[in-house]
Amino acid sequence: QIRSAAVLVMDQETGEVLLSQNSGDVVPIASLTKLMTALVTLEAGLDLDQKVRITNDDIDTLKGTGSRLRVGSVFTRDELLKLALMSS
């Protein structure tokens, strides 16, 4: 079950749509903070292929907010930017 209002999942190699739900809807960005994070990261010229591991240090203990990313998961910086901008 998908909780997002709009979803589009495609195979990068073939372009085949694997999952689509309201994919034509125009929706606002996830948040200005996430957009600025992406902008600063891209303007800094950081390696988007660099692997980033999610650790216990990434857990928000101040506000108690959660994440769908599990501790121990590894993503490229590019994947994390895309996830941040797609999800909220």
GROMACS .gro file of N, CA and C in nm, residues 45-80:
model
  108
   45GLY      N    1   2.964   2.112  -0.540
   45GLY     CA    2   3.035   2.023  -0.629
   45GLY      C    3   3.072   1.890  -0.566
   46LEU      N    4   2.995   1.848  -0.465
   46LEU     CA    5   3.023   1.721  -0.398
   46LEU      C    6   2.998   1.605  -0.493
   47ASP      N    7   3.072   1.497  -0.475
   47ASP     CA    8   3.060   1.378  -0.558
   47ASP      C    9   2.925   1.312  -0.536
   48LEU      N   10   2.841   1.313  -0.638
   48LEU     CA   11   2.707   1.257  -0.625
   48LEU      C   12   2.707   1.105  -0.624
   49ASP      N   13   2.819   1.044  -0.665
   49ASP     CA   14   2.830   0.898  -0.663
   49ASP      C   15   2.886   0.846  -0.531
   50GLN      N   16   2.926   0.937  -0.441
   50GLN     CA   17   2.982   0.896  -0.312
   50GLN      C   18   2.876   0.823  -0.231
   51LYS      N   19   2.915   0.711  -0.170
   51LYS     CA   20   2.824   0.633  -0.086
   51LYS      C   21   2.811   0.699   0.051
   52VAL      N   22   2.688   0.703   0.101
   52VAL     CA   23   2.659   0.760   0.232
   52VAL      C   24   2.584   0.655   0.312
   53ARG      N   25   2.634   0.624   0.432
   53ARG     CA   26   2.569   0.526   0.519
   53ARG      C   27   2.485   0.600   0.624
   54ILE      N   28   2.362   0.554   0.643
   54ILE     CA   29   2.274   0.610   0.746
   54ILE      C   30   2.317   0.547   0.880
   55THR      N   31   2.349   0.632   0.977
   55THR     CA   32   2.397   0.584   1.107
   55THR      C   33   2.306   0.633   1.220
   56ASN      N   34   2.333   0.586   1.340
   56ASN     CA   35   2.258   0.631   1.457
   56ASN      C   36   2.273   0.781   1.479
   57ASP      N   37   2.384   0.839   1.434
   57ASP     CA   38   2.404   0.984   1.447
   57ASP      C   39   2.303   1.062   1.365
   58ASP      N   40   2.241   1.000   1.267
   58ASP     CA   41   2.144   1.067   1.181
   58ASP      C   42   2.003   1.068   1.240
   59ILE      N   43   1.983   1.000   1.350
   59ILE     CA   44   1.851   0.995   1.415
   59ILE      C   45   1.825   1.126   1.487
   60ASP      N   46   1.708   1.184   1.461
   60ASP     CA   47   1.669   1.310   1.525
   60ASP      C   48   1.620   1.282   1.667
   61THR      N   49   1.704   1.314   1.765
   61THR     CA   50   1.666   1.292   1.904
   61THR      C   51   1.608   1.418   1.967
   62LEU      N   52   1.619   1.534   1.900
   62LEU     CA   53   1.566   1.659   1.955
   62LEU      C   54   1.416   1.671   1.932
   63LYS      N   55   1.372   1.659   1.808
   63LYS     CA   56   1.231   1.675   1.775
   63LYS      C   57   1.158   1.541   1.767
   64GLY      N   58   1.233   1.433   1.760
   64GLY     CA   59   1.172   1.301   1.755
   64GLY      C   60   1.107   1.269   1.622
   65THR      N   61   1.148   1.336   1.516
   65THR     CA   62   1.092   1.305   1.385
   65THR      C   63   1.148   1.173   1.336
   66GLY      N   64   1.077   1.110   1.246
   66GLY     CA   65   1.119   0.980   1.197
   66GLY      C   66   1.164   0.984   1.053
   67SER      N   67   1.214   0.873   1.007
   67SER     CA   68   1.256   0.858   0.869
   67SER      C   69   1.223   0.717   0.824
   68ARG      N   70   1.201   0.704   0.694
   68ARG     CA   71   1.178   0.572   0.637
   68ARG      C   72   1.309   0.502   0.605
   69LEU      N   73   1.421   0.573   0.618
   69LEU     CA   74   1.553   0.515   0.590
   69LEU      C   75   1.604   0.444   0.714
   70ARG      N   76   1.641   0.319   0.697
   70ARG     CA   77   1.687   0.239   0.810
   70ARG      C   78   1.835   0.264   0.838
   71VAL      N   79   1.871   0.265   0.967
   71VAL     CA   80   2.010   0.274   1.007
   71VAL      C   81   2.085   0.156   0.943
   72GLY      N   82   2.200   0.186   0.884
   72GLY     CA   83   2.278   0.085   0.815
   72GLY      C   84   2.261   0.086   0.665
   73SER      N   85   2.155   0.152   0.616
   73SER     CA   86   2.132   0.162   0.472
   73SER      C   87   2.242   0.245   0.408
   74VAL      N   88   2.276   0.212   0.285
   74VAL     CA   89   2.378   0.285   0.211
   74VAL      C   90   2.318   0.332   0.079
   75PHE      N   91   2.336   0.461   0.051
   75PHE     CA   92   2.286   0.523  -0.071
   75PHE      C   93   2.395   0.611  -0.129
   76THR      N   94   2.383   0.642  -0.257
   76THR     CA   95   2.471   0.745  -0.312
   76THR      C   96   2.413   0.880  -0.273
   77ARG      N   97   2.497   0.981  -0.275
   77ARG     CA   98   2.449   1.117  -0.244
   77ARG      C   99   2.338   1.155  -0.343
   78ASP      N  100   2.352   1.115  -0.469
   78ASP     CA  101   2.250   1.143  -0.570
   78ASP      C  102   2.116   1.081  -0.532
   79GLU      N  103   2.118   0.955  -0.489
   79GLU     CA  104   1.994   0.887  -0.449
   79GLU      C  105   1.930   0.958  -0.330
   80LEU      N  106   2.011   1.000  -0.233
   80LEU     CA  107   1.957   1.068  -0.116
   80LEU      C  108   1.894   1.202  -0.152
   0.00000   0.00000   0.00000
